[in-house]
């Protein structure tokens, strides 16, 4: 019998792997609804849905290996990173989905959350005030009007699978929906700034690099407390706190 591998587990959701099947258990059925809906609409490779019995979604493993992981050097080629950029462009050019996604949060809500997290980080001595203040300034560039596009909403590199220079699958679509395209590009390159040029080359159009850097700071500032409270370590080398330090 295949062993059961715990891929990720925290109070909101858990993902288990049994052989070539992933079992996703989510307390919020709306996230599962969004994931199934998005995978049926997107023009990029996604896992096959095998069955669904709330609160469990069963999907097939995709071939290949992850593009990389936050905090670790990526062994993928420049061409693979460029292929990821091309796949993201294809997604962003797809017809809009019916609902907003994580990358589509309102600017006022986002700014209020950012201010609250910055205050919490400093008040609780989690990060130095100057580090938080500098990154809050950098993050300001992300708080601007944007044209809605079909976004993944959580396009971290561990969600992109490659075989050689080919994209074989993109997973974890629960945050998908209408949103800011540069949020996706920033999430994909978070902690891997050295591959930003490859991704943009594959994406095939000019983008505002200051906004991508702003999203690196914004996403990291918003993520530190959540990560700490859910069993992850944003202080690991190359992870969110190092991303914030790189802006100094």
PDB file of C-alpha atoms in Angstrom:
ATOM      1  CA  UNK A   1       0.000   0.000   0.000  1.00  0.00           C
ATOM      2  CA  UNK A   2       1.268   3.501  -0.817  1.00  0.00           C
ATOM      3  CA  UNK A   3       2.400   5.632   2.073  1.00  0.00           C
ATOM      4  CA  UNK A   4       0.451   8.755   2.967  1.00  0.00           C
ATOM      5  CA  UNK A   5       2.579  11.897   2.629  1.00  0.00           C
ATOM      6  CA  UNK A   6       1.485  15.087   4.346  1.00  0.00           C
ATOM      7  CA  UNK A   7       2.261  17.797   1.804  1.00  0.00           C
ATOM      8  CA  UNK A   8       0.926  20.701   3.851  1.00  0.00           C
ATOM      9  CA  UNK A   9      -1.281  20.870   6.913  1.00  0.00           C
ATOM     10  CA  UNK A  10      -2.572  23.727   9.040  1.00  0.00           C
ATOM     11  CA  UNK A  11      -5.841  24.830  10.613  1.00  0.00           C
ATOM     12  CA  UNK A  12      -7.401  25.974   7.334  1.00  0.00           C
ATOM     13  CA  UNK A  13      -6.550  23.150   4.978  1.00  0.00           C
ATOM     14  CA  UNK A  14      -4.467  20.036   4.449  1.00  0.00           C
ATOM     15  CA  UNK A  15      -3.100  18.259   1.385  1.00  0.00           C
ATOM     16  CA  UNK A  16      -2.146  14.594   1.439  1.00  0.00           C
ATOM     17  CA  UNK A  17      -0.460  12.525  -1.258  1.00  0.00           C
ATOM     18  CA  UNK A  18      -1.179   8.846  -1.757  1.00  0.00           C
ATOM     19  CA  UNK A  19       0.747   7.535  -4.735  1.00  0.00           C
ATOM     20  CA  UNK A  20      -0.220   9.673  -7.716  1.00  0.00           C
ATOM     21  CA  UNK A  21      -3.318  11.115  -6.041  1.00  0.00           C
ATOM     22  CA  UNK A  22      -3.505  14.308  -4.001  1.00  0.00           C
ATOM     23  CA  UNK A  23      -6.310  14.663  -1.472  1.00  0.00           C
ATOM     24  CA  UNK A  24      -7.103  18.263  -0.573  1.00  0.00           C
ATOM     25  CA  UNK A  25      -9.163  18.817   2.565  1.00  0.00           C
ATOM     26  CA  UNK A  26     -10.441  22.368   3.005  1.00  0.00           C
ATOM     27  CA  UNK A  27     -12.684  23.815   5.678  1.00  0.00           C
ATOM     28  CA  UNK A  28     -13.846  26.499   3.254  1.00  0.00           C
ATOM     29  CA  UNK A  29     -15.809  24.936   0.403  1.00  0.00           C
ATOM     30  CA  UNK A  30     -15.748  28.229  -1.485  1.00  0.00           C
ATOM     31  CA  UNK A  31     -12.008  27.745  -2.029  1.00  0.00           C
ATOM     32  CA  UNK A  32     -12.596  24.275  -3.462  1.00  0.00           C
ATOM     33  CA  UNK A  33     -15.389  25.654  -5.658  1.00  0.00           C
ATOM     34  CA  UNK A  34     -13.031  28.341  -6.958  1.00  0.00           C
ATOM     35  CA  UNK A  35     -10.280  25.808  -7.600  1.00  0.00           C
ATOM     36  CA  UNK A  36     -12.451  23.404  -9.594  1.00  0.00           C
ATOM     37  CA  UNK A  37     -14.010  26.269 -11.526  1.00  0.00           C
ATOM     38  CA  UNK A  38     -10.653  27.839 -12.376  1.00  0.00           C
ATOM     39  CA  UNK A  39      -9.049  24.598 -13.544  1.00  0.00           C
ATOM     40  CA  UNK A  40     -11.959  24.080 -15.931  1.00  0.00           C
ATOM     41  CA  UNK A  41     -11.447  27.527 -17.461  1.00  0.00           C
ATOM     42  CA  UNK A  42      -7.713  28.189 -17.676  1.00  0.00           C
ATOM     43  CA  UNK A  43      -5.736  27.681 -20.920  1.00  0.00           C
ATOM     44  CA  UNK A  44      -2.677  26.226 -19.150  1.00  0.00           C
ATOM     45  CA  UNK A  45      -1.917  22.679 -17.941  1.00  0.00           C
ATOM     46  CA  UNK A  46      -3.601  21.809 -14.621  1.00  0.00           C
ATOM     47  CA  UNK A  47      -4.133  18.643 -12.563  1.00  0.00           C
ATOM     48  CA  UNK A  48      -6.997  16.337 -13.535  1.00  0.00           C
ATOM     49  CA  UNK A  49      -9.901  16.323 -11.071  1.00  0.00           C
ATOM     50  CA  UNK A  50     -10.535  12.681 -10.139  1.00  0.00           C
ATOM     51  CA  UNK A  51     -13.452  13.084  -7.772  1.00  0.00           C
ATOM     52  CA  UNK A  52     -14.930  15.436  -5.225  1.00  0.00           C
ATOM     53  CA  UNK A  53     -16.711  14.628  -1.981  1.00  0.00           C
ATOM     54  CA  UNK A  54     -16.821  17.665   0.333  1.00  0.00           C
ATOM     55  CA  UNK A  55     -14.665  18.531   2.140  1.00  0.00           C
ATOM     56  CA  UNK A  56     -12.236  16.467   0.003  1.00  0.00           C
ATOM     57  CA  UNK A  57     -11.047  17.103  -3.548  1.00  0.00           C
ATOM     58  CA  UNK A  58      -9.002  14.378  -5.253  1.00  0.00           C
ATOM     59  CA  UNK A  59      -6.697  15.403  -8.097  1.00  0.00           C
ATOM     60  CA  UNK A  60      -4.046  13.576 -10.105  1.00  0.00           C
ATOM     61  CA  UNK A  61      -0.368  14.389  -9.759  1.00  0.00           C
ATOM     62  CA  UNK A  62       1.146  16.368 -12.614  1.00  0.00           C
ATOM     63  CA  UNK A  63       4.364  15.156 -14.261  1.00  0.00           C
ATOM     64  CA  UNK A  64       7.700  16.863 -13.824  1.00  0.00           C
ATOM     65  CA  UNK A  65       9.289  18.670 -10.912  1.00  0.00           C
ATOM     66  CA  UNK A  66       8.622  22.020  -9.268  1.00  0.00           C
ATOM     67  CA  UNK A  67      10.194  25.114 -10.779  1.00  0.00           C
ATOM     68  CA  UNK A  68      11.795  25.732  -7.395  1.00  0.00           C
ATOM     69  CA  UNK A  69      11.101  26.436  -3.743  1.00  0.00           C
ATOM     70  CA  UNK A  70      11.304  29.587  -1.699  1.00  0.00           C
ATOM     71  CA  UNK A  71      14.556  29.675   0.241  1.00  0.00           C
ATOM     72  CA  UNK A  72      16.343  27.250  -2.093  1.00  0.00           C
ATOM     73  CA  UNK A  73      18.271  27.828  -5.334  1.00  0.00           C
ATOM     74  CA  UNK A  74      16.271  26.839  -8.401  1.00  0.00           C
ATOM     75  CA  UNK A  75      17.842  24.172 -10.593  1.00  0.00           C
ATOM     76  CA  UNK A  76      15.456  24.962 -13.452  1.00  0.00           C
ATOM     77  CA  UNK A  77      16.922  26.471 -16.613  1.00  0.00           C
ATOM     78  CA  UNK A  78      16.450  30.047 -17.747  1.00  0.00           C
ATOM     79  CA  UNK A  79      14.286  28.646 -20.533  1.00  0.00           C
ATOM     80  CA  UNK A  80      12.027  26.934 -18.005  1.00  0.00           C
ATOM     81  CA  UNK A  81      11.571  30.206 -16.138  1.00  0.00           C
ATOM     82  CA  UNK A  82      10.799  31.929 -19.433  1.00  0.00           C
ATOM     83  CA  UNK A  83       8.265  29.203 -20.231  1.00  0.00           C
ATOM     84  CA  UNK A  84       6.627  29.924 -16.884  1.00  0.00           C
ATOM     85  CA  UNK A  85       6.378  33.583 -17.855  1.00  0.00           C
ATOM     86  CA  UNK A  86       4.778  32.618 -21.176  1.00  0.00           C
ATOM     87  CA  UNK A  87       2.247  30.408 -19.388  1.00  0.00           C
ATOM     88  CA  UNK A  88       1.351  33.256 -17.032  1.00  0.00           C
ATOM     89  CA  UNK A  89       0.830  35.600 -20.005  1.00  0.00           C
ATOM     90  CA  UNK A  90      -1.496  33.010 -21.569  1.00  0.00           C
ATOM     91  CA  UNK A  91      -3.460  32.853 -18.324  1.00  0.00           C
ATOM     92  CA  UNK A  92      -3.691  36.620 -18.029  1.00  0.00           C
ATOM     93  CA  UNK A  93      -5.026  36.902 -21.586  1.00  0.00           C
ATOM     94  CA  UNK A  94      -7.815  34.370 -20.954  1.00  0.00           C
ATOM     95  CA  UNK A  95     -11.445  35.537 -20.624  1.00  0.00           C
ATOM     96  CA  UNK A  96     -12.152  36.866 -17.146  1.00  0.00           C
ATOM     97  CA  UNK A  97     -13.539  34.412 -14.595  1.00  0.00           C
ATOM     98  CA  UNK A  98     -16.794  35.318 -12.823  1.00  0.00           C
ATOM     99  CA  UNK A  99     -15.345  36.099  -9.404  1.00  0.00           C
ATOM    100  CA  UNK A 100     -12.549  38.182  -7.888  1.00  0.00           C
ATOM    101  CA  UNK A 101      -9.507  36.323  -6.588  1.00  0.00           C
ATOM    102  CA  UNK A 102      -6.822  36.896  -3.992  1.00  0.00           C
ATOM    103  CA  UNK A 103      -4.970  39.177  -6.399  1.00  0.00           C
ATOM    104  CA  UNK A 104      -8.097  41.296  -6.776  1.00  0.00           C
ATOM    105  CA  UNK A 105      -8.529  42.707  -3.291  1.00  0.00           C
ATOM    106  CA  UNK A 106      -9.701  46.311  -3.062  1.00  0.00           C
ATOM    107  CA  UNK A 107      -7.020  48.939  -2.580  1.00  0.00           C
ATOM    108  CA  UNK A 108      -8.563  50.395   0.585  1.00  0.00           C
ATOM    109  CA  UNK A 109      -8.859  46.975   2.205  1.00  0.00           C
ATOM    110  CA  UNK A 110      -5.332  46.068   1.166  1.00  0.00           C
ATOM    111  CA  UNK A 111      -3.866  49.328   2.502  1.00  0.00           C
ATOM    112  CA  UNK A 112      -5.723  48.916   5.808  1.00  0.00           C
ATOM    113  CA  UNK A 113      -4.441  45.337   6.194  1.00  0.00           C
ATOM    114  CA  UNK A 114      -0.926  46.450   5.339  1.00  0.00           C
ATOM    115  CA  UNK A 115      -0.993  49.214   7.945  1.00  0.00           C
ATOM    116  CA  UNK A 116      -2.329  46.783  10.533  1.00  0.00           C
ATOM    117  CA  UNK A 117       0.329  44.171   9.842  1.00  0.00           C
ATOM    118  CA  UNK A 118       3.131  46.748   9.898  1.00  0.00           C
ATOM    119  CA  UNK A 119       1.934  47.982  13.275  1.00  0.00           C
ATOM    120  CA  UNK A 120       1.732  44.414  14.613  1.00  0.00           C
ATOM    121  CA  UNK A 121       5.228  43.528  13.383  1.00  0.00           C
ATOM    122  CA  UNK A 122       6.768  46.547  15.098  1.00  0.00           C
ATOM    123  CA  UNK A 123       4.647  46.556  18.279  1.00  0.00           C
ATOM    124  CA  UNK A 124       5.406  42.900  18.940  1.00  0.00           C
ATOM    125  CA  UNK A 125       9.111  43.232  18.169  1.00  0.00           C
ATOM    126  CA  UNK A 126       8.950  40.761  15.298  1.00  0.00           C
ATOM    127  CA  UNK A 127      10.857  43.006  12.884  1.00  0.00           C
ATOM    128  CA  UNK A 128      12.845  46.253  13.304  1.00  0.00           C
ATOM    129  CA  UNK A 129      10.861  49.435  12.753  1.00  0.00           C
ATOM    130  CA  UNK A 130      13.206  50.709  10.039  1.00  0.00           C
ATOM    131  CA  UNK A 131      12.880  47.471   8.064  1.00  0.00           C
ATOM    132  CA  UNK A 132       9.100  47.611   8.239  1.00  0.00           C
ATOM    133  CA  UNK A 133       8.976  51.325   7.416  1.00  0.00           C
ATOM    134  CA  UNK A 134      11.241  50.990   4.388  1.00  0.00           C
ATOM    135  CA  UNK A 135       9.247  48.093   2.958  1.00  0.00           C
ATOM    136  CA  UNK A 136       5.958  49.872   3.678  1.00  0.00           C
ATOM    137  CA  UNK A 137       7.276  52.714   1.502  1.00  0.00           C
ATOM    138  CA  UNK A 138       8.284  50.305  -1.262  1.00  0.00           C
ATOM    139  CA  UNK A 139       4.901  48.550  -1.065  1.00  0.00           C
ATOM    140  CA  UNK A 140       3.071  51.802  -1.761  1.00  0.00           C
ATOM    141  CA  UNK A 141       3.741  51.426  -5.504  1.00  0.00           C
ATOM    142  CA  UNK A 142       1.498  48.336  -5.637  1.00  0.00           C
ATOM    143  CA  UNK A 143      -1.499  50.315  -4.363  1.00  0.00           C
ATOM    144  CA  UNK A 144      -2.611  51.729  -7.681  1.00  0.00           C
ATOM    145  CA  UNK A 145      -5.435  51.121 -10.182  1.00  0.00           C
ATOM    146  CA  UNK A 146      -5.029  48.024 -12.361  1.00  0.00           C
ATOM    147  CA  UNK A 147      -6.932  46.335 -15.185  1.00  0.00           C
ATOM    148  CA  UNK A 148      -8.467  43.024 -14.036  1.00  0.00           C
ATOM    149  CA  UNK A 149      -7.057  39.862 -15.569  1.00  0.00           C
ATOM    150  CA  UNK A 150      -7.456  36.133 -14.943  1.00  0.00           C
ATOM    151  CA  UNK A 151      -4.989  35.562 -12.089  1.00  0.00           C
ATOM    152  CA  UNK A 152      -3.838  32.487 -10.199  1.00  0.00           C
ATOM    153  CA  UNK A 153      -3.595  34.364  -6.905  1.00  0.00           C
ATOM    154  CA  UNK A 154      -0.985  32.106  -5.259  1.00  0.00           C
ATOM    155  CA  UNK A 155       1.530  31.488  -8.027  1.00  0.00           C
ATOM    156  CA  UNK A 156       4.502  30.545  -5.876  1.00  0.00           C
ATOM    157  CA  UNK A 157       7.205  28.588  -7.684  1.00  0.00           C
ATOM    158  CA  UNK A 158       6.357  25.333  -5.897  1.00  0.00           C
ATOM    159  CA  UNK A 159       2.989  25.437  -7.685  1.00  0.00           C
ATOM    160  CA  UNK A 160       4.588  25.392 -11.161  1.00  0.00           C
ATOM    161  CA  UNK A 161       5.835  22.071 -12.551  1.00  0.00           C
ATOM    162  CA  UNK A 162       8.321  21.673 -15.377  1.00  0.00           C
ATOM    163  CA  UNK A 163       9.862  18.877 -17.399  1.00  0.00           C
ATOM    164  CA  UNK A 164      13.022  20.232 -18.963  1.00  0.00           C
ATOM    165  CA  UNK A 165      11.975  23.554 -20.474  1.00  0.00           C
ATOM    166  CA  UNK A 166       8.259  22.682 -20.690  1.00  0.00           C
ATOM    167  CA  UNK A 167       5.529  23.645 -18.235  1.00  0.00           C
ATOM    168  CA  UNK A 168       3.677  20.448 -17.364  1.00  0.00           C
ATOM    169  CA  UNK A 169       1.204  21.759 -14.829  1.00  0.00           C
ATOM    170  CA  UNK A 170       0.195  24.570 -12.480  1.00  0.00           C
ATOM    171  CA  UNK A 171      -1.514  23.557  -9.243  1.00  0.00           C
ATOM    172  CA  UNK A 172      -3.447  25.074  -6.311  1.00  0.00           C
ATOM    173  CA  UNK A 173      -6.049  27.319  -7.928  1.00  0.00           C
ATOM    174  CA  UNK A 174      -8.154  28.034  -4.833  1.00  0.00           C
ATOM    175  CA  UNK A 175      -7.215  31.749  -4.849  1.00  0.00           C
ATOM    176  CA  UNK A 176      -7.830  32.229  -8.591  1.00  0.00           C
ATOM    177  CA  UNK A 177     -10.036  34.939 -10.020  1.00  0.00           C
ATOM    178  CA  UNK A 178      -9.988  38.462 -11.375  1.00  0.00           C
ATOM    179  CA  UNK A 179      -6.971  40.394 -10.132  1.00  0.00           C
ATOM    180  CA  UNK A 180      -3.768  42.341 -10.681  1.00  0.00           C
ATOM    181  CA  UNK A 181      -1.507  40.566 -13.168  1.00  0.00           C
ATOM    182  CA  UNK A 182       1.657  41.892 -11.523  1.00  0.00           C
ATOM    183  CA  UNK A 183       0.682  40.176  -8.265  1.00  0.00           C
ATOM    184  CA  UNK A 184       1.102  36.823 -10.052  1.00  0.00           C
ATOM    185  CA  UNK A 185       4.453  37.780 -11.552  1.00  0.00           C
ATOM    186  CA  UNK A 186       5.705  39.018  -8.192  1.00  0.00           C
ATOM    187  CA  UNK A 187       4.553  35.880  -6.386  1.00  0.00           C
ATOM    188  CA  UNK A 188       6.268  33.659  -8.963  1.00  0.00           C
ATOM    189  CA  UNK A 189       9.591  35.476  -8.550  1.00  0.00           C
ATOM    190  CA  UNK A 190       9.450  36.141  -4.792  1.00  0.00           C
ATOM    191  CA  UNK A 191      12.862  35.294  -3.351  1.00  0.00           C
ATOM    192  CA  UNK A 192      14.205  34.544  -6.833  1.00  0.00           C
ATOM    193  CA  UNK A 193      14.874  38.024  -8.163  1.00  0.00           C
ATOM    194  CA  UNK A 194      17.685  36.636 -10.318  1.00  0.00           C
ATOM    195  CA  UNK A 195      15.067  34.965 -12.544  1.00  0.00           C
ATOM    196  CA  UNK A 196      12.793  37.985 -12.954  1.00  0.00           C
ATOM    197  CA  UNK A 197      14.381  38.856 -16.312  1.00  0.00           C
ATOM    198  CA  UNK A 198      13.748  35.332 -17.633  1.00  0.00           C
ATOM    199  CA  UNK A 199      10.102  35.437 -16.539  1.00  0.00           C
ATOM    200  CA  UNK A 200       9.521  38.867 -18.089  1.00  0.00           C
ATOM    201  CA  UNK A 201      11.200  37.740 -21.320  1.00  0.00           C
ATOM    202  CA  UNK A 202       8.793  34.809 -21.511  1.00  0.00           C
ATOM    203  CA  UNK A 203       5.857  37.002 -20.532  1.00  0.00           C
ATOM    204  CA  UNK A 204       6.589  38.996 -23.656  1.00  0.00           C
ATOM    205  CA  UNK A 205       5.522  42.492 -22.717  1.00  0.00           C
ATOM    206  CA  UNK A 206       6.884  45.349 -20.666  1.00  0.00           C
ATOM    207  CA  UNK A 207       5.840  45.471 -17.023  1.00  0.00           C
ATOM    208  CA  UNK A 208       6.464  47.967 -14.233  1.00  0.00           C
ATOM    209  CA  UNK A 209       9.325  46.417 -12.272  1.00  0.00           C
ATOM    210  CA  UNK A 210       8.834  48.858  -9.403  1.00  0.00           C
ATOM    211  CA  UNK A 211       5.332  47.464  -8.919  1.00  0.00           C
ATOM    212  CA  UNK A 212       6.639  43.885  -8.890  1.00  0.00           C
ATOM    213  CA  UNK A 213       9.196  44.866  -6.252  1.00  0.00           C
ATOM    214  CA  UNK A 214       6.403  46.599  -4.345  1.00  0.00           C
ATOM    215  CA  UNK A 215       4.385  43.398  -4.347  1.00  0.00           C
ATOM    216  CA  UNK A 216       7.417  41.498  -3.016  1.00  0.00           C
ATOM    217  CA  UNK A 217       7.467  43.826  -0.019  1.00  0.00           C
ATOM    218  CA  UNK A 218       3.703  43.933   0.383  1.00  0.00           C
ATOM    219  CA  UNK A 219       3.200  40.180   0.166  1.00  0.00           C
ATOM    220  CA  UNK A 220       6.062  39.560   2.606  1.00  0.00           C
ATOM    221  CA  UNK A 221       4.812  42.114   5.143  1.00  0.00           C
ATOM    222  CA  UNK A 222       1.333  40.621   5.022  1.00  0.00           C
ATOM    223  CA  UNK A 223       2.629  37.066   5.224  1.00  0.00           C
ATOM    224  CA  UNK A 224       4.994  37.049   8.203  1.00  0.00           C
ATOM    225  CA  UNK A 225       2.387  36.814  10.975  1.00  0.00           C
ATOM    226  CA  UNK A 226       0.243  34.243   9.104  1.00  0.00           C
ATOM    227  CA  UNK A 227       3.256  32.067   8.417  1.00  0.00           C
ATOM    228  CA  UNK A 228       4.410  32.180  12.030  1.00  0.00           C
ATOM    229  CA  UNK A 229       0.938  31.319  13.304  1.00  0.00           C
ATOM    230  CA  UNK A 230       0.532  28.381  10.915  1.00  0.00           C
ATOM    231  CA  UNK A 231       3.779  26.555  11.585  1.00  0.00           C
ATOM    232  CA  UNK A 232       5.996  28.079   8.896  1.00  0.00           C
ATOM    233  CA  UNK A 233       9.216  30.036   9.351  1.00  0.00           C
ATOM    234  CA  UNK A 234       9.499  33.279   7.346  1.00  0.00           C
ATOM    235  CA  UNK A 235      12.960  33.833   8.888  1.00  0.00           C
ATOM    236  CA  UNK A 236      14.503  30.903   6.994  1.00  0.00           C
ATOM    237  CA  UNK A 237      17.290  31.974   4.609  1.00  0.00           C
ATOM    238  CA  UNK A 238      15.899  33.274   1.340  1.00  0.00           C
ATOM    239  CA  UNK A 239      12.337  33.509   2.632  1.00  0.00           C
ATOM    240  CA  UNK A 240      10.035  36.454   3.389  1.00  0.00           C
ATOM    241  CA  UNK A 241      12.171  38.266   5.960  1.00  0.00           C
ATOM    242  CA  UNK A 242      15.216  38.064   3.706  1.00  0.00           C
ATOM    243  CA  UNK A 243      13.064  39.443   0.877  1.00  0.00           C
ATOM    244  CA  UNK A 244      12.253  42.416   3.122  1.00  0.00           C
ATOM    245  CA  UNK A 245      15.911  42.870   4.061  1.00  0.00           C
ATOM    246  CA  UNK A 246      16.880  42.952   0.389  1.00  0.00           C
ATOM    247  CA  UNK A 247      14.939  46.225   0.000  1.00  0.00           C
ATOM    248  CA  UNK A 248      17.155  48.043   2.510  1.00  0.00           C
TER     249      UNK A 248
END
